[in-house]
Amino acid sequence: MTRPRILVVDDEPNIVDMVTTVLEFHGFEMSSAATAAEAYTAADTHHPDLVVLDVMLPDGDGFEVCRTLRRRLPRVGVVLLTAKDTHSERVAGLTFGADDYVAKPFNIDELLARVRAVLRRILPDPAEQPESAPLRFADVELDEQACTVQRAGHPLNLSRTEFELLRYLMLNRGRVLSRGQIIDAVWSADYTGGSNIVDTYIGYLRRKLGAFGPNLIQTQRGFGYVLRTDEQA
């Protein structure tokens, strides 16, 4: 089985060495970068499953680096390292696409636990989700090959945009997605309209899915949307 790939981005060599050594010991395939520019190159080369990313980099804002990495690798997980454990920092991190954050100075065991938790959410289980199998969440099934969607056995008539939006939500089930992330993934980074287009299409999807079961698309106020059941909320 392929080992999960992790990219560590931090300009402090002692932190990079510690994180790389410990995570490699626990079975991860590691790479590292000290700047934003190096992070983009490493991401393009190694295609990491998850990035441990410092918010303060010598050549760029870690939040913007997070957004760019998620645009290039939509399914990559991001754990931010931040020197400020404040509400505004947490909001900024989630808004720009991070999955979790750890405040410096941090305990390496806590970082390891958070990395594992994010990977469990974002990496498919080969035993449950073969590569060619339809995407499934609760009683919803999306077949990418046939371009069909059904809920509780009932076929749904979705537009192409609705299909792509649902697909993106299902690929990132359990992860809160900002409007910006959704626009980048479903409409493209070149889209220049307002972010309320996301709210409109979320409404379309909710009505069509809701015809055959309870709401699965939850609103995370101030952050965006997440696909999860009421029991998971």
mmCIF file with all atom_site columns, N, CA, C and O in Angstrom, residues 184-230:
data_model
loop_
_atom_site.group_PDB
_atom_site.id
_atom_site.type_symbol
_atom_site.label_atom_id
_atom_site.label_alt_id
_atom_site.label_comp_id
_atom_site.label_asym_id
_atom_site.label_entity_id
_atom_site.label_seq_id
_atom_site.pdbx_PDB_ins_code
_atom_site.Cartn_x
_atom_site.Cartn_y
_atom_site.Cartn_z
_atom_site.occupancy
_atom_site.B_iso_or_equiv
_atom_site.pdbx_formal_charge
_atom_site.auth_seq_id
_atom_site.auth_comp_id
_atom_site.auth_asym_id
_atom_site.auth_atom_id
_atom_site.pdbx_PDB_model_num
ATOM 1   N N  . ASP A 1 184 ? -13.531 27.970 -6.950  1.00 0.00 ? 184 ASP A N  1
ATOM 2   C CA . ASP A 1 184 ? -12.302 27.549 -7.632  1.00 0.00 ? 184 ASP A CA 1
ATOM 3   C C  . ASP A 1 184 ? -12.434 26.155 -8.211  1.00 0.00 ? 184 ASP A C  1
ATOM 4   O O  . ASP A 1 184 ? -11.942 25.863 -9.309  1.00 0.00 ? 184 ASP A O  1
ATOM 5   N N  . ALA A 1 185 ? -13.089 25.251 -7.466  1.00 0.00 ? 185 ALA A N  1
ATOM 6   C CA . ALA A 1 185 ? -13.173 23.849 -7.887  1.00 0.00 ? 185 ALA A CA 1
ATOM 7   C C  . ALA A 1 185 ? -14.264 23.599 -8.913  1.00 0.00 ? 185 ALA A C  1
ATOM 8   O O  . ALA A 1 185 ? -14.084 22.802 -9.838  1.00 0.00 ? 185 ALA A O  1
ATOM 9   N N  . VAL A 1 186 ? -15.403 24.273 -8.764  1.00 0.00 ? 186 VAL A N  1
ATOM 10  C CA . VAL A 1 186 ? -16.569 23.971 -9.605  1.00 0.00 ? 186 VAL A CA 1
ATOM 11  C C  . VAL A 1 186 ? -16.694 24.925 -10.785 1.00 0.00 ? 186 VAL A C  1
ATOM 12  O O  . VAL A 1 186 ? -17.016 24.518 -11.897 1.00 0.00 ? 186 VAL A O  1
ATOM 13  N N  . TRP A 1 187 ? -16.399 26.209 -10.547 1.00 0.00 ? 187 TRP A N  1
ATOM 14  C CA . TRP A 1 187 ? -16.520 27.187 -11.627 1.00 0.00 ? 187 TRP A CA 1
ATOM 15  C C  . TRP A 1 187 ? -15.174 27.496 -12.269 1.00 0.00 ? 187 TRP A C  1
ATOM 16  O O  . TRP A 1 187 ? -15.086 27.737 -13.445 1.00 0.00 ? 187 TRP A O  1
ATOM 17  N N  . SER A 1 188 ? -14.091 27.544 -11.523 1.00 0.00 ? 188 SER A N  1
ATOM 18  C CA . SER A 1 188 ? -12.709 27.809 -11.956 1.00 0.00 ? 188 SER A CA 1
ATOM 19  C C  . SER A 1 188 ? -12.215 29.074 -11.274 1.00 0.00 ? 188 SER A C  1
ATOM 20  O O  . SER A 1 188 ? -13.003 29.950 -10.878 1.00 0.00 ? 188 SER A O  1
ATOM 21  N N  . ALA A 1 189 ? -10.881 29.166 -11.210 1.00 0.00 ? 189 ALA A N  1
ATOM 22  C CA . ALA A 1 189 ? -10.240 30.306 -10.551 1.00 0.00 ? 189 ALA A CA 1
ATOM 23  C C  . ALA A 1 189 ? -10.459 31.595 -11.326 1.00 0.00 ? 189 ALA A C  1
ATOM 24  O O  . ALA A 1 189 ? -10.261 32.687 -10.787 1.00 0.00 ? 189 ALA A O  1
ATOM 25  N N  . ASP A 1 190 ? -10.865 31.513 -12.592 1.00 0.00 ? 190 ASP A N  1
ATOM 26  C CA . ASP A 1 190 ? -11.055 32.708 -13.413 1.00 0.00 ? 190 ASP A CA 1
ATOM 27  C C  . ASP A 1 190 ? -12.459 33.301 -13.283 1.00 0.00 ? 190 ASP A C  1
ATOM 28  O O  . ASP A 1 190 ? -12.756 34.327 -13.890 1.00 0.00 ? 190 ASP A O  1
ATOM 29  N N  . TYR A 1 191 ? -13.329 32.646 -12.512 1.00 0.00 ? 191 TYR A N  1
ATOM 30  C CA . TYR A 1 191 ? -14.695 33.136 -12.346 1.00 0.00 ? 191 TYR A CA 1
ATOM 31  C C  . TYR A 1 191 ? -14.674 34.500 -11.672 1.00 0.00 ? 191 TYR A C  1
ATOM 32  O O  . TYR A 1 191 ? -13.996 34.715 -10.672 1.00 0.00 ? 191 TYR A O  1
ATOM 33  N N  . THR A 1 192 ? -15.402 35.468 -12.232 1.00 0.00 ? 192 THR A N  1
ATOM 34  C CA . THR A 1 192 ? -15.362 36.839 -11.708 1.00 0.00 ? 192 THR A CA 1
ATOM 35  C C  . THR A 1 192 ? -16.700 37.294 -11.133 1.00 0.00 ? 192 THR A C  1
ATOM 36  O O  . THR A 1 192 ? -16.842 38.449 -10.753 1.00 0.00 ? 192 THR A O  1
ATOM 37  N N  . GLY A 1 193 ? -17.700 36.415 -11.091 1.00 0.00 ? 193 GLY A N  1
ATOM 38  C CA . GLY A 1 193 ? -18.997 36.783 -10.525 1.00 0.00 ? 193 GLY A CA 1
ATOM 39  C C  . GLY A 1 193 ? -18.981 36.762 -9.009  1.00 0.00 ? 193 GLY A C  1
ATOM 40  O O  . GLY A 1 193 ? -17.949 36.527 -8.369  1.00 0.00 ? 193 GLY A O  1
ATOM 41  N N  . GLY A 1 194 ? -20.125 36.992 -8.409  1.00 0.00 ? 194 GLY A N  1
ATOM 42  C CA . GLY A 1 194 ? -20.223 37.018 -6.954  1.00 0.00 ? 194 GLY A CA 1
ATOM 43  C C  . GLY A 1 194 ? -20.262 35.630 -6.346  1.00 0.00 ? 194 GLY A C  1
ATOM 44  O O  . GLY A 1 194 ? -20.614 34.649 -7.004  1.00 0.00 ? 194 GLY A O  1
ATOM 45  N N  . SER A 1 195 ? -19.905 35.551 -5.062  1.00 0.00 ? 195 SER A N  1
ATOM 46  C CA . SER A 1 195 ? -19.876 34.257 -4.381  1.00 0.00 ? 195 SER A CA 1
ATOM 47  C C  . SER A 1 195 ? -21.269 33.740 -4.074  1.00 0.00 ? 195 SER A C  1
ATOM 48  O O  . SER A 1 195 ? -21.432 32.583 -3.689  1.00 0.00 ? 195 SER A O  1
ATOM 49  N N  . ASN A 1 196 ? -22.307 34.603 -4.254  1.00 0.00 ? 196 ASN A N  1
ATOM 50  C CA . ASN A 1 196 ? -23.660 34.138 -3.969  1.00 0.00 ? 196 ASN A CA 1
ATOM 51  C C  . ASN A 1 196 ? -24.125 33.076 -4.968  1.00 0.00 ? 196 ASN A C  1
ATOM 52  O O  . ASN A 1 196 ? -25.142 32.425 -4.760  1.00 0.00 ? 196 ASN A O  1
ATOM 53  N N  . ILE A 1 197 ? -23.381 32.894 -6.061  1.00 0.00 ? 197 ILE A N  1
ATOM 54  C CA . ILE A 1 197 ? -23.700 31.815 -7.002  1.00 0.00 ? 197 ILE A CA 1
ATOM 55  C C  . ILE A 1 197 ? -23.628 30.459 -6.295  1.00 0.00 ? 197 ILE A C  1
ATOM 56  O O  . ILE A 1 197 ? -24.387 29.540 -6.591  1.00 0.00 ? 197 ILE A O  1
ATOM 57  N N  . VAL A 1 198 ? -22.711 30.355 -5.315  1.00 0.00 ? 198 VAL A N  1
ATOM 58  C CA . VAL A 1 198 ? -22.583 29.108 -4.555  1.00 0.00 ? 198 VAL A CA 1
ATOM 59  C C  . VAL A 1 198 ? -23.846 28.862 -3.744  1.00 0.00 ? 198 VAL A C  1
ATOM 60  O O  . VAL A 1 198 ? -24.393 27.750 -3.738  1.00 0.00 ? 198 VAL A O  1
ATOM 61  N N  . ASP A 1 199 ? -24.332 29.902 -3.060  1.00 0.00 ? 199 ASP A N  1
ATOM 62  C CA . ASP A 1 199 ? -25.544 29.764 -2.249  1.00 0.00 ? 199 ASP A CA 1
ATOM 63  C C  . ASP A 1 199 ? -26.731 29.342 -3.120  1.00 0.00 ? 199 ASP A C  1
ATOM 64  O O  . ASP A 1 199 ? -27.559 28.515 -2.710  1.00 0.00 ? 199 ASP A O  1
ATOM 65  N N  . THR A 1 200 ? -26.802 29.898 -4.320  1.00 0.00 ? 200 THR A N  1
ATOM 66  C CA . THR A 1 200 ? -27.897 29.568 -5.230  1.00 0.00 ? 200 THR A CA 1
ATOM 67  C C  . THR A 1 200 ? -27.885 28.098 -5.602  1.00 0.00 ? 200 THR A C  1
ATOM 68  O O  . THR A 1 200 ? -28.911 27.399 -5.518  1.00 0.00 ? 200 THR A O  1
ATOM 69  N N  . TYR A 1 201 ? -26.705 27.581 -5.974  1.00 0.00 ? 201 TYR A N  1
ATOM 70  C CA . TYR A 1 201 ? -26.619 26.187 -6.398  1.00 0.00 ? 201 TYR A CA 1
ATOM 71  C C  . TYR A 1 201 ? -26.713 25.220 -5.217  1.00 0.00 ? 201 TYR A C  1
ATOM 72  O O  . TYR A 1 201 ? -27.208 24.100 -5.373  1.00 0.00 ? 201 TYR A O  1
ATOM 73  N N  . ILE A 1 202 ? -26.243 25.645 -4.056  1.00 0.00 ? 202 ILE A N  1
ATOM 74  C CA . ILE A 1 202 ? -26.465 24.829 -2.855  1.00 0.00 ? 202 ILE A CA 1
ATOM 75  C C  . ILE A 1 202 ? -27.964 24.676 -2.623  1.00 0.00 ? 202 ILE A C  1
ATOM 76  O O  . ILE A 1 202 ? -28.453 23.585 -2.280  1.00 0.00 ? 202 ILE A O  1
ATOM 77  N N  . GLY A 1 203 ? -28.707 25.761 -2.816  1.00 0.00 ? 203 GLY A N  1
ATOM 78  C CA . GLY A 1 203 ? -30.158 25.707 -2.665  1.00 0.00 ? 203 GLY A CA 1
ATOM 79  C C  . GLY A 1 203 ? -30.795 24.738 -3.653  1.00 0.00 ? 203 GLY A C  1
ATOM 80  O O  . GLY A 1 203 ? -31.691 23.956 -3.294  1.00 0.00 ? 203 GLY A O  1
ATOM 81  N N  . TYR A 1 204 ? -30.330 24.767 -4.919  1.00 0.00 ? 204 TYR A N  1
ATOM 82  C CA . TYR A 1 204 ? -30.841 23.826 -5.914  1.00 0.00 ? 204 TYR A CA 1
ATOM 83  C C  . TYR A 1 204 ? -30.606 22.381 -5.470  1.00 0.00 ? 204 TYR A C  1
ATOM 84  O O  . TYR A 1 204 ? -31.499 21.532 -5.538  1.00 0.00 ? 204 TYR A O  1
ATOM 85  N N  . LEU A 1 205 ? -29.355 22.104 -5.041  1.00 0.00 ? 205 LEU A N  1
ATOM 86  C CA . LEU A 1 205 ? -29.009 20.739 -4.636  1.00 0.00 ? 205 LEU A CA 1
ATOM 87  C C  . LEU A 1 205 ? -29.816 20.296 -3.429  1.00 0.00 ? 205 LEU A C  1
ATOM 88  O O  . LEU A 1 205 ? -30.291 19.156 -3.363  1.00 0.00 ? 205 LEU A O  1
ATOM 89  N N  . ARG A 1 206 ? -29.971 21.183 -2.457  1.00 0.00 ? 206 ARG A N  1
ATOM 90  C CA . ARG A 1 206 ? -30.727 20.828 -1.257  1.00 0.00 ? 206 ARG A CA 1
ATOM 91  C C  . ARG A 1 206 ? -32.154 20.430 -1.608  1.00 0.00 ? 206 ARG A C  1
ATOM 92  O O  . ARG A 1 206 ? -32.698 19.463 -1.060  1.00 0.00 ? 206 ARG A O  1
ATOM 93  N N  . ARG A 1 207 ? -32.770 21.179 -2.518  1.00 0.00 ? 207 ARG A N  1
ATOM 94  C CA . ARG A 1 207 ? -34.158 20.862 -2.882  1.00 0.00 ? 207 ARG A CA 1
ATOM 95  C C  . ARG A 1 207 ? -34.246 19.502 -3.583  1.00 0.00 ? 207 ARG A C  1
ATOM 96  O O  . ARG A 1 207 ? -35.162 18.713 -3.302  1.00 0.00 ? 207 ARG A O  1
ATOM 97  N N  . LYS A 1 208 ? -33.310 19.233 -4.479  1.00 0.00 ? 208 LYS A N  1
ATOM 98  C CA . LYS A 1 208 ? -33.373 17.971 -5.221  1.00 0.00 ? 208 LYS A CA 1
ATOM 99  C C  . LYS A 1 208 ? -33.036 16.778 -4.324  1.00 0.00 ? 208 LYS A C  1
ATOM 100 O O  . LYS A 1 208 ? -33.682 15.728 -4.402  1.00 0.00 ? 208 LYS A O  1
ATOM 101 N N  . LEU A 1 209 ? -32.029 16.923 -3.480  1.00 0.00 ? 209 LEU A N  1
ATOM 102 C CA . LEU A 1 209 ? -31.693 15.851 -2.544  1.00 0.00 ? 209 LEU A CA 1
ATOM 103 C C  . LEU A 1 209 ? -32.784 15.705 -1.480  1.00 0.00 ? 209 LEU A C  1
ATOM 104 O O  . LEU A 1 209 ? -33.107 14.594 -1.045  1.00 0.00 ? 209 LEU A O  1
ATOM 105 N N  . GLY A 1 210 ? -33.354 16.842 -1.062  1.00 0.00 ? 210 GLY A N  1
ATOM 106 C CA . GLY A 1 210 ? -34.340 16.830 0.005   1.00 0.00 ? 210 GLY A CA 1
ATOM 107 C C  . GLY A 1 210 ? -35.665 16.200 -0.377  1.00 0.00 ? 210 GLY A C  1
ATOM 108 O O  . GLY A 1 210 ? -36.481 15.911 0.504   1.00 0.00 ? 210 GLY A O  1
ATOM 109 N N  . ALA A 1 211 ? -35.872 15.967 -1.667  1.00 0.00 ? 211 ALA A N  1
ATOM 110 C CA . ALA A 1 211 ? -37.109 15.326 -2.091  1.00 0.00 ? 211 ALA A CA 1
ATOM 111 C C  . ALA A 1 211 ? -37.191 13.876 -1.630  1.00 0.00 ? 211 ALA A C  1
ATOM 112 O O  . ALA A 1 211 ? -38.274 13.303 -1.564  1.00 0.00 ? 211 ALA A O  1
ATOM 113 N N  . PHE A 1 212 ? -36.024 13.290 -1.275  1.00 0.00 ? 212 PHE A N  1
ATOM 114 C CA . PHE A 1 212 ? -36.002 11.868 -0.924  1.00 0.00 ? 212 PHE A CA 1
ATOM 115 C C  . PHE A 1 212 ? -35.296 11.580 0.400   1.00 0.00 ? 212 PHE A C  1
ATOM 116 O O  . PHE A 1 212 ? -34.934 10.444 0.678   1.00 0.00 ? 212 PHE A O  1
ATOM 117 N N  . GLY A 1 213 ? -35.097 12.615 1.227   1.00 0.00 ? 213 GLY A N  1
ATOM 118 C CA . GLY A 1 213 ? -34.457 12.375 2.509   1.00 0.00 ? 213 GLY A CA 1
ATOM 119 C C  . GLY A 1 213 ? -34.084 13.667 3.206   1.00 0.00 ? 213 GLY A C  1
ATOM 120 O O  . GLY A 1 213 ? -34.282 14.759 2.668   1.00 0.00 ? 213 GLY A O  1
ATOM 121 N N  . PRO A 1 214 ? -33.538 13.566 4.420   1.00 0.00 ? 214 PRO A N  1
ATOM 122 C CA . PRO A 1 214 ? -33.179 14.752 5.195   1.00 0.00 ? 214 PRO A CA 1
ATOM 123 C C  . PRO A 1 214 ? -32.005 15.504 4.574   1.00 0.00 ? 214 PRO A C  1
ATOM 124 O O  . PRO A 1 214 ? -31.267 14.972 3.737   1.00 0.00 ? 214 PRO A O  1
ATOM 125 N N  . ASN A 1 215 ? -31.830 16.745 5.007   1.00 0.00 ? 215 ASN A N  1
ATOM 126 C CA . ASN A 1 215 ? -30.771 17.604 4.493   1.00 0.00 ? 215 ASN A CA 1
ATOM 127 C C  . ASN A 1 215 ? -29.390 17.021 4.809   1.00 0.00 ? 215 ASN A C  1
ATOM 128 O O  . ASN A 1 215 ? -29.125 16.584 5.923   1.00 0.00 ? 215 ASN A O  1
ATOM 129 N N  . LEU A 1 216 ? -28.517 17.009 3.812   1.00 0.00 ? 216 LEU A N  1
ATOM 130 C CA . LEU A 1 216 ? -27.145 16.523 4.001   1.00 0.00 ? 216 LEU A CA 1
ATOM 131 C C  . LEU A 1 216 ? -26.114 17.637 3.860   1.00 0.00 ? 216 LEU A C  1
ATOM 132 O O  . LEU A 1 216 ? -24.958 17.451 4.223   1.00 0.00 ? 216 LEU A O  1
ATOM 133 N N  . ILE A 1 217 ? -26.514 18.780 3.314   1.00 0.00 ? 217 ILE A N  1
ATOM 134 C CA . ILE A 1 217 ? -25.565 19.886 3.110   1.00 0.00 ? 217 ILE A CA 1
ATOM 135 C C  . ILE A 1 217 ? -25.770 20.892 4.223   1.00 0.00 ? 217 ILE A C  1
ATOM 136 O O  . ILE A 1 217 ? -26.757 21.632 4.249   1.00 0.00 ? 217 ILE A O  1
ATOM 137 N N  . GLN A 1 218 ? -24.837 20.903 5.174   1.00 0.00 ? 218 GLN A N  1
ATOM 138 C CA . GLN A 1 218 ? -24.957 21.758 6.356   1.00 0.00 ? 218 GLN A CA 1
ATOM 139 C C  . GLN A 1 218 ? -24.242 23.089 6.115   1.00 0.00 ? 218 GLN A C  1
ATOM 140 O O  . GLN A 1 218 ? -23.195 23.138 5.467   1.00 0.00 ? 218 GLN A O  1
ATOM 141 N N  . THR A 1 219 ? -24.814 24.162 6.658   1.00 0.00 ? 219 THR A N  1
ATOM 142 C CA . THR A 1 219 ? -24.177 25.483 6.612   1.00 0.00 ? 219 THR A CA 1
ATOM 143 C C  . THR A 1 219 ? -23.343 25.688 7.866   1.00 0.00 ? 219 THR A C  1
ATOM 144 O O  . THR A 1 219 ? -23.836 25.509 8.976   1.00 0.00 ? 219 THR A O  1
ATOM 145 N N  . GLN A 1 220 ? -22.075 26.015 7.680   1.00 0.00 ? 220 GLN A N  1
ATOM 146 C CA . GLN A 1 220 ? -21.197 26.371 8.793   1.00 0.00 ? 220 GLN A CA 1
ATOM 147 C C  . GLN A 1 220 ? -21.069 27.889 8.767   1.00 0.00 ? 220 GLN A C  1
ATOM 148 O O  . GLN A 1 220 ? -20.300 28.438 7.975   1.00 0.00 ? 220 GLN A O  1
ATOM 149 N N  . ARG A 1 221 ? -21.847 28.568 9.580   1.00 0.00 ? 221 ARG A N  1
ATOM 150 C CA . ARG A 1 221 ? -21.929 30.025 9.490   1.00 0.00 ? 221 ARG A CA 1
ATOM 151 C C  . ARG A 1 221 ? -20.558 30.679 9.634   1.00 0.00 ? 221 ARG A C  1
ATOM 152 O O  . ARG A 1 221 ? -19.800 30.370 10.551  1.00 0.00 ? 221 ARG A O  1
ATOM 153 N N  . GLY A 1 222 ? -20.282 31.596 8.706   1.00 0.00 ? 222 GLY A N  1
ATOM 154 C CA . GLY A 1 222 ? -19.008 32.296 8.715   1.00 0.00 ? 222 GLY A CA 1
ATOM 155 C C  . GLY A 1 222 ? -17.900 31.566 7.995   1.00 0.00 ? 222 GLY A C  1
ATOM 156 O O  . GLY A 1 222 ? -16.826 32.133 7.781   1.00 0.00 ? 222 GLY A O  1
ATOM 157 N N  . PHE A 1 223 ? -18.144 30.297 7.619   1.00 0.00 ? 223 PHE A N  1
ATOM 158 C CA . PHE A 1 223 ? -17.091 29.511 6.974   1.00 0.00 ? 223 PHE A CA 1
ATOM 159 C C  . PHE A 1 223 ? -17.505 29.000 5.598   1.00 0.00 ? 223 PHE A C  1
ATOM 160 O O  . PHE A 1 223 ? -16.791 29.169 4.621   1.00 0.00 ? 223 PHE A O  1
ATOM 161 N N  . GLY A 1 224 ? -18.666 28.336 5.496   1.00 0.00 ? 224 GLY A N  1
ATOM 162 C CA . GLY A 1 224 ? -19.070 27.782 4.220   1.00 0.00 ? 224 GLY A CA 1
ATOM 163 C C  . GLY A 1 224 ? -20.025 26.628 4.389   1.00 0.00 ? 224 GLY A C  1
ATOM 164 O O  . GLY A 1 224 ? -20.937 26.674 5.218   1.00 0.00 ? 224 GLY A O  1
ATOM 165 N N  . TYR A 1 225 ? -19.799 25.551 3.635   1.00 0.00 ? 225 TYR A N  1
ATOM 166 C CA . TYR A 1 225 ? -20.710 24.405 3.619   1.00 0.00 ? 225 TYR A CA 1
ATOM 167 C C  . TYR A 1 225 ? -19.948 23.110 3.840   1.00 0.00 ? 225 TYR A C  1
ATOM 168 O O  . TYR A 1 225 ? -18.763 22.993 3.519   1.00 0.00 ? 225 TYR A O  1
ATOM 169 N N  . VAL A 1 226 ? -20.657 22.112 4.363   1.00 0.00 ? 226 VAL A N  1
ATOM 170 C CA . VAL A 1 226 ? -20.057 20.805 4.626   1.00 0.00 ? 226 VAL A CA 1
ATOM 171 C C  . VAL A 1 226 ? -21.107 19.732 4.389   1.00 0.00 ? 226 VAL A C  1
ATOM 172 O O  . VAL A 1 226 ? -22.280 19.901 4.732   1.00 0.00 ? 226 VAL A O  1
ATOM 173 N N  . LEU A 1 227 ? -20.687 18.629 3.780   1.00 0.00 ? 227 LEU A N  1
ATOM 174 C CA . LEU A 1 227 ? -21.580 17.498 3.564   1.00 0.00 ? 227 LEU A CA 1
ATOM 175 C C  . LEU A 1 227 ? -21.464 16.548 4.753   1.00 0.00 ? 227 LEU A C  1
ATOM 176 O O  . LEU A 1 227 ? -20.430 15.939 4.967   1.00 0.00 ? 227 LEU A O  1
ATOM 177 N N  . ARG A 1 228 ? -22.537 16.454 5.531   1.00 0.00 ? 228 ARG A N  1
ATOM 178 C CA . ARG A 1 228 ? -22.571 15.535 6.664   1.00 0.00 ? 228 ARG A CA 1
ATOM 179 C C  . ARG A 1 228 ? -24.018 15.337 7.105   1.00 0.00 ? 228 ARG A C  1
ATOM 180 O O  . ARG A 1 228 ? -24.879 16.156 6.813   1.00 0.00 ? 228 ARG A O  1
ATOM 181 N N  . THR A 1 229 ? -24.245 14.254 7.807   1.00 0.00 ? 229 THR A N  1
ATOM 182 C CA . THR A 1 229 ? -25.595 13.958 8.283   1.00 0.00 ? 229 THR A CA 1
ATOM 183 C C  . THR A 1 229 ? -25.888 14.744 9.559   1.00 0.00 ? 229 THR A C  1
ATOM 184 O O  . THR A 1 229 ? -24.977 15.264 10.199  1.00 0.00 ? 229 THR A O  1
ATOM 185 N N  . ASP A 1 230 ? -27.160 14.778 9.950   1.00 0.00 ? 230 ASP A N  1
ATOM 186 C CA . ASP A 1 230 ? -27.537 15.457 11.186  1.00 0.00 ? 230 ASP A CA 1
ATOM 187 C C  . ASP A 1 230 ? -26.847 14.809 12.386  1.00 0.00 ? 230 ASP A C  1
ATOM 188 O O  . ASP A 1 230 ? -26.499 15.471 13.356  1.00 0.00 ? 230 ASP A O  1
#
